[in-house]
Coordinates of C-alpha atoms in Angstrom, one line a residue:
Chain A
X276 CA 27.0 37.8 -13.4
X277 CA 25.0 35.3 -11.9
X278 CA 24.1 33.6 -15.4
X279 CA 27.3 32.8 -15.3
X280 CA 28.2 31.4 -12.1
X281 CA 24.9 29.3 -11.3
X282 CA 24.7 25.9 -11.6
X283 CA 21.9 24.5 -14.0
X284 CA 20.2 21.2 -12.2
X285 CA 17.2 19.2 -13.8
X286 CA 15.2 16.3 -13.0
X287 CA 16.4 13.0 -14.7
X288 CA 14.8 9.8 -14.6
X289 CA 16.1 6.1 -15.4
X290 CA 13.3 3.9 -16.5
X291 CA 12.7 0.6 -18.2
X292 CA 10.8 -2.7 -17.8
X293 CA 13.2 -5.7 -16.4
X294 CA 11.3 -8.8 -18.2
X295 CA 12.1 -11.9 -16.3
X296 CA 10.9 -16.0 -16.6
X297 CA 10.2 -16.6 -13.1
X298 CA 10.9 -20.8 -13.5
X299 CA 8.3 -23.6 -12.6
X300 CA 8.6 -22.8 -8.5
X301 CA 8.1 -19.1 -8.8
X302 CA 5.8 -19.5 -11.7
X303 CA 3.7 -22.2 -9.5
X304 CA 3.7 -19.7 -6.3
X305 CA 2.7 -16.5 -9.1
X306 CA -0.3 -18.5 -10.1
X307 CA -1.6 -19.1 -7.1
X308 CA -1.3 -15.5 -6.1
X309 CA -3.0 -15.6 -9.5
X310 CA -6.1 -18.2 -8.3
X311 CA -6.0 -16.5 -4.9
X312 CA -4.2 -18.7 -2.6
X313 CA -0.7 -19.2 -1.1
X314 CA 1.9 -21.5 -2.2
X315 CA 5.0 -22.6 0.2
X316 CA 7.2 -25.5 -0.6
X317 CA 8.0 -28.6 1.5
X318 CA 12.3 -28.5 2.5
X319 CA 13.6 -32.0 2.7
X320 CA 13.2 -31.9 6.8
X321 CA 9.7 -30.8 6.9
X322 CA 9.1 -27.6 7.1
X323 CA 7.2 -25.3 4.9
X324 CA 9.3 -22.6 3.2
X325 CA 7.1 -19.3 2.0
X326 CA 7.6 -18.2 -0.6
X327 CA 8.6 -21.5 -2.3
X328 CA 12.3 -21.8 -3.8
X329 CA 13.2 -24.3 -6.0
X330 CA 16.4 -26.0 -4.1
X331 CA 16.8 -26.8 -0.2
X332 CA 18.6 -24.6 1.6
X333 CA 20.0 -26.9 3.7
X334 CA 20.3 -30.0 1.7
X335 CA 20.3 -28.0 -1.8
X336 CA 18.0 -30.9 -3.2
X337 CA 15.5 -30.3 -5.7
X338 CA 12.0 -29.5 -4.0
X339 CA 8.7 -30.2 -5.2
X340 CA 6.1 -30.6 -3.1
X341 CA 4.3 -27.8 -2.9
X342 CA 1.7 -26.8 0.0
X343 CA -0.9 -24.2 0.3
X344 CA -0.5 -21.9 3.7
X345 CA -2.4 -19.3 5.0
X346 CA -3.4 -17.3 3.9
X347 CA -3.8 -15.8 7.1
X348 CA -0.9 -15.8 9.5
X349 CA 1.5 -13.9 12.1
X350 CA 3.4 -10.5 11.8
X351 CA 6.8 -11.7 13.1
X352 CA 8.6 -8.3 13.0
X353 CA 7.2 -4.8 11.5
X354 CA 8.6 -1.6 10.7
X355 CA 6.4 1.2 10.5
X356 CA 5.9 4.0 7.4
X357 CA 4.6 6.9 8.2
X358 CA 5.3 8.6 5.2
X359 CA 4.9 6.6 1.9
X360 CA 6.9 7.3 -1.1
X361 CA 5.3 7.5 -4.8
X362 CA 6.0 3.7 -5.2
X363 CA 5.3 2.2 -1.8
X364 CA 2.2 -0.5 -1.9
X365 CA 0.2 2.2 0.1
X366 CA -0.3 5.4 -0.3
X367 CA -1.3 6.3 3.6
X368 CA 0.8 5.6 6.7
X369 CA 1.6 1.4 6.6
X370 CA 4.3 -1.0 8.1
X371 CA 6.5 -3.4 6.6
X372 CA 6.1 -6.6 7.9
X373 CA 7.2 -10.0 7.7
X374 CA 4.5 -12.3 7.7
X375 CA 4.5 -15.7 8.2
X376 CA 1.1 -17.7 6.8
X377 CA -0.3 -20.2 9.1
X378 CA 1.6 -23.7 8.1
X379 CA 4.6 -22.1 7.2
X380 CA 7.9 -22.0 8.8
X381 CA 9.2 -18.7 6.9
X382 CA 7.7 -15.3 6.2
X383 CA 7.5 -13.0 3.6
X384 CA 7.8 -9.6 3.5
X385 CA 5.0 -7.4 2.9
X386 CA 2.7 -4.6 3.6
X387 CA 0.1 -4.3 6.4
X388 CA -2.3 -1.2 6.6
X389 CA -3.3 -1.3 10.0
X390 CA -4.4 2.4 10.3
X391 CA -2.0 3.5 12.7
X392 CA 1.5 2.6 14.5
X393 CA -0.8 1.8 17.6
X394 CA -2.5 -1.3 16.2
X395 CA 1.1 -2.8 14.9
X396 CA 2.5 -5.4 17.3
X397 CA 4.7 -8.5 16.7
X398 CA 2.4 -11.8 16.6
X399 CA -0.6 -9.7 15.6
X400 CA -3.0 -11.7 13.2
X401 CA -3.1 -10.6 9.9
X402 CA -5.1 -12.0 6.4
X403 CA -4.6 -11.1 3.0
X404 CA -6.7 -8.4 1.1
X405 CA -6.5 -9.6 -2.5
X406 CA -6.5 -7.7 -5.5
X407 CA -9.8 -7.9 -7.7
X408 CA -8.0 -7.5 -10.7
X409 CA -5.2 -10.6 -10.2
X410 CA -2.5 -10.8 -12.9
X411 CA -0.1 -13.5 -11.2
X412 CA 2.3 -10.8 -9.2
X413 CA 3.3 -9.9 -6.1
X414 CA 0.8 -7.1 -6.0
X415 CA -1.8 -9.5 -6.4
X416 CA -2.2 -9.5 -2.5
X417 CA -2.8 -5.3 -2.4
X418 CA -1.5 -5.8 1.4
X419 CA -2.5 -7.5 4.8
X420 CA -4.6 -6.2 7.2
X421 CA -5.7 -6.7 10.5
X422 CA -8.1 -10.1 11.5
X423 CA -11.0 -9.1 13.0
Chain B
X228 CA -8.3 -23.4 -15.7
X229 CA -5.9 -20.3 -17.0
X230 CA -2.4 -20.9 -18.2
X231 CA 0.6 -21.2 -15.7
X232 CA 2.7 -17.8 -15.0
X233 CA 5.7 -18.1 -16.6
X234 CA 7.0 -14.8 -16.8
X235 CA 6.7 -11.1 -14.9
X236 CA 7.6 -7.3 -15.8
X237 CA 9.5 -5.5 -13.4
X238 CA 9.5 -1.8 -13.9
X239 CA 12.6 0.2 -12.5
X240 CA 12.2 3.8 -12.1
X241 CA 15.1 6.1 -10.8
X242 CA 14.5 9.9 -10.6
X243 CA 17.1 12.0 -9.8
X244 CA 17.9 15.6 -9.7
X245 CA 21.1 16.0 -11.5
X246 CA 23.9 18.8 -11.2
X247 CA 26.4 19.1 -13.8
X248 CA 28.6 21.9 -11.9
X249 CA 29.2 25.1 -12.8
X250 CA 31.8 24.8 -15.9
X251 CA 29.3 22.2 -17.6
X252 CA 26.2 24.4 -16.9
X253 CA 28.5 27.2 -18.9
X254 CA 28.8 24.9 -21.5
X255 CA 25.5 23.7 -21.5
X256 CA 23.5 27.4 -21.5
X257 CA 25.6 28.2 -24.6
X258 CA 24.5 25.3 -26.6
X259 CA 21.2 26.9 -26.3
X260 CA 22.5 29.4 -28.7
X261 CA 24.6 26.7 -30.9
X262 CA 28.0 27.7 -29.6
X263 CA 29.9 25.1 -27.9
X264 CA 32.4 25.8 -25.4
X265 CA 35.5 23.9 -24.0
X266 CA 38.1 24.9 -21.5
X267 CA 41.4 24.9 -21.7
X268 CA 44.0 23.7 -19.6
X269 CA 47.0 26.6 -18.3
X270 CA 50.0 24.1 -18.1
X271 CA 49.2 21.6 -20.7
X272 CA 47.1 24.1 -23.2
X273 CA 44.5 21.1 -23.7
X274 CA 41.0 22.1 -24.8
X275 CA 38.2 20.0 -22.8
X276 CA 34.6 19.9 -24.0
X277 CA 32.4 19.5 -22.0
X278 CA 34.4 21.7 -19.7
X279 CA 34.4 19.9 -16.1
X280 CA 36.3 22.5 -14.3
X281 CA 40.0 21.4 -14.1
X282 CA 42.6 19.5 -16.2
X283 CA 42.3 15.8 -15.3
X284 CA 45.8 15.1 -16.4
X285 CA 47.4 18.3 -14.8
X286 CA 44.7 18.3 -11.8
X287 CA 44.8 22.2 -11.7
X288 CA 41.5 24.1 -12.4
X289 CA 40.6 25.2 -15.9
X290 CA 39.5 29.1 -16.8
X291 CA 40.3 30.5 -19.8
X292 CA 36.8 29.8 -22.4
X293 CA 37.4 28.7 -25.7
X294 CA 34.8 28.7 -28.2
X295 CA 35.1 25.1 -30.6
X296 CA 33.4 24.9 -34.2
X297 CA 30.6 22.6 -34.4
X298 CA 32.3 20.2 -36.9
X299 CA 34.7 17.7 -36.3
X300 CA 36.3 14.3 -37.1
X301 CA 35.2 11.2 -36.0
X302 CA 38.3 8.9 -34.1
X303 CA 36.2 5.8 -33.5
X304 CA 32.7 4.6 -33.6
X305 CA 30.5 1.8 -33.1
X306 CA 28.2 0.1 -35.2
X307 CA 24.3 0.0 -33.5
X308 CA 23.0 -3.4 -34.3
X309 CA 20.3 -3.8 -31.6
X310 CA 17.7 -1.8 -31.1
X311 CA 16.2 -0.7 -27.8
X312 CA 13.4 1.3 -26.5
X313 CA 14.0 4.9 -28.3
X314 CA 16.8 4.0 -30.0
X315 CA 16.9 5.2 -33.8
X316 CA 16.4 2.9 -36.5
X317 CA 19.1 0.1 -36.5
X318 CA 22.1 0.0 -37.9
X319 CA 23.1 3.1 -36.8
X320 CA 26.5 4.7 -35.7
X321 CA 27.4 6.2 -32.8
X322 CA 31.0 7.9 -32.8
X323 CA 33.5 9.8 -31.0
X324 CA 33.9 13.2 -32.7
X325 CA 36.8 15.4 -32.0
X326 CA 35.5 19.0 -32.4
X327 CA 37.7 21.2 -34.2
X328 CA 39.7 23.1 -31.6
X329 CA 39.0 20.8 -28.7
X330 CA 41.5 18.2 -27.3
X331 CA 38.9 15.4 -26.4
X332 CA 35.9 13.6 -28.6
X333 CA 32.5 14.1 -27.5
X334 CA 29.7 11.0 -28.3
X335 CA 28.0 11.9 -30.7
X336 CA 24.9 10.3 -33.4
X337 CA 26.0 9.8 -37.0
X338 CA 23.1 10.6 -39.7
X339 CA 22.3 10.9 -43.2
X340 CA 25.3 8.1 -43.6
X341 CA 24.7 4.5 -44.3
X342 CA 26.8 2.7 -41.5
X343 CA 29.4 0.4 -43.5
X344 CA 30.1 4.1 -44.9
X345 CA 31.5 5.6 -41.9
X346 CA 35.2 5.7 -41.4
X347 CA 37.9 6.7 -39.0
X348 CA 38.9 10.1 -40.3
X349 CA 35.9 10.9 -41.7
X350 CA 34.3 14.5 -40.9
X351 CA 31.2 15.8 -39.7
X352 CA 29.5 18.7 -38.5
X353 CA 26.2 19.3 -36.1
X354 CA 22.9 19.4 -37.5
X355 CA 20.9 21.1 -34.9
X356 CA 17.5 21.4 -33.8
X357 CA 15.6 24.2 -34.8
X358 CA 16.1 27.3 -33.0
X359 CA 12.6 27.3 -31.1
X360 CA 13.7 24.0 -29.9
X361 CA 17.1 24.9 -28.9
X362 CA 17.7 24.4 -24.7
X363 CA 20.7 23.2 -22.7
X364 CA 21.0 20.0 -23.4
X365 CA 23.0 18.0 -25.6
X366 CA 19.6 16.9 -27.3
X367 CA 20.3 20.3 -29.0
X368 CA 22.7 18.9 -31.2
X369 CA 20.0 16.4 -33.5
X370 CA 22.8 14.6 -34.7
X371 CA 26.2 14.9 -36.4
X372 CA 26.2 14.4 -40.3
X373 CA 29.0 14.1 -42.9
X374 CA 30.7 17.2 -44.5
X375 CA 31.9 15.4 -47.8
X376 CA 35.7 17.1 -46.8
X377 CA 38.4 14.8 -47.4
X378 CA 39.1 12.4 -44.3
X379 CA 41.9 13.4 -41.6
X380 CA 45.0 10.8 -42.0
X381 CA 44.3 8.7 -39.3
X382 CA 48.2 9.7 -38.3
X383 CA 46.7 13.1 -37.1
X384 CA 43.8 11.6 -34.7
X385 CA 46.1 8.6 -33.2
X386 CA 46.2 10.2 -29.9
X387 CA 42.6 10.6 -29.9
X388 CA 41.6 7.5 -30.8
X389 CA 41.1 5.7 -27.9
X390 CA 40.1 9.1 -25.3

């Protein structure tokens, strides 16, 4: 009797909110995002790390001097999305970039929606397209896009 | 100027489509009708609820159905403290219940039972949902509630204690 013999299956799903302090560097960089501008952090030789971390990599001194960048900059490698998932930052075809903000000497990773796979290349320009509604997140910058 | 961000919410979300094998899914379609089934093991004659399917301690697969009463003994338990998103009113007690004919406790709720009340020993039976509401699920079973029988000597559940 298939009753019997069949397998039952179900959708289950795992879900809770992970509530985090994010600490004075974070916190500094969130609330920019916030005020609509980009934060890196000066590294004991020079450079401009983005986004900011509180201790030098090298060095593993205490940073504090922070540095606006950007907020337009360079897509220094992509990978392209051409079929977004429920919780991707956009919900059409997109790449994954890391993009580093003029005056920085990192990147961050983040979404670009240049309408197709075509108008991707590495050392492209790209500039933020902020959120209207800014809460001091991540998903303050909606994505990057294209400079015209 | 606004305050400083301190703080951020990170939601996790993880859907999955879960299987619980044929022997469980047994198991699970008759607790739709309130009757809980185990299997038992042909060399060692151990009754498993939920059924997975073979003997874990013999590693041979396990056929014969047997049908276990809905009330039990609880062998150990743990006192609820802290309260989380869904969770029933703290303190509460969760425990390991050992069915009546089965060989191995299933987790169970403990209501209707203050929490400094409940004892090793100390016997229960399901309360479950009402019929329109039964489905296979566990959630079936609302919760497990004392009988007011007399406890088991905790001699009797020793081997049970720590499964």
């Amino acid at each position: 009797m298939a009753e019997e013999t069949e397998a039952l299956s179900a959708l289950h799903v795992l879900e809770y909110n992970y509530t985090r302090s994010v600490g004075p560097v974070i916190g500094r960089f969130l609330t920019g995002l916030r005020d609509g501008e980009l934060l890196g952090i000066k590294s004991s030789s020079g450079k401009v790390i983005f986004p900011p971390v509180e201790y030098d990599p090298e060095t593993a001194e205490t940073l504090i001097e922070f540095a606006p960048v950007g907020p337009a900059g360079v897509v220094t490698t992509w990978a392209w999305v051409s079929q977004p998932r429920a919780k991707h930052p956009l919900q059409k075809p997109f790449a994954f970039a890391l993009i580093k903000p003029d005056g920085a000497d990192t990147a961050i990773l983040h979404a670009v929606d240049a309408g197709s796979e075509e108008a991707m290349k590495t050392g492209m320009r790209v500039r933020p397209r902020w959120r209207k509604e800014r809460v001091g997140f991540i998903t303050d910058i909606e994505c990057f896009e294209p400079e015209p | 100027m606004s305050d400083p961000v301190t703080g951020i919410i990170t939601p996790v979300r993880l859907e999955y489509t879960y299987t619980p094998g044929v022997a469980a899914s047994r198991f699970l379609k008759r607790i739709a009708s309130k009757e809980i089934v185990g299997q038992k093991c042909p060399r060692c004659a151990k009754v498993y609820v939920p059924p997975r399917g073979s003997c874990p301690k013999c590693g041979v697969p396990t056929e014969e159905e047997v049908t276990v009463a809905d009330s039990g003994t609880v062998t150990t338990f743990c006192i609820v403290n802290i309260p989380f998103a869904g969770s029933v009113p703290v303190p509460y007690v969760s425990a390991h219940i050992l069915l009546d004919g089965s060989d191995i406790p299933l987790v169970g709720l403990l209501q209707e039972v203050a929490a400094e009340d409940v004892r090793m020993g100390m016997r229960v039976k399901a309360v479950w949902v009402p019929d329109e509401e039964l489905a296979p699920t566990l959630l079936s079973i609302k919760y497990f509630t004392p009988t007011g029988e007399p406890d088991v000597p905790i001699e009797k559940i020793m081997e049970y204690r720590d499964a």
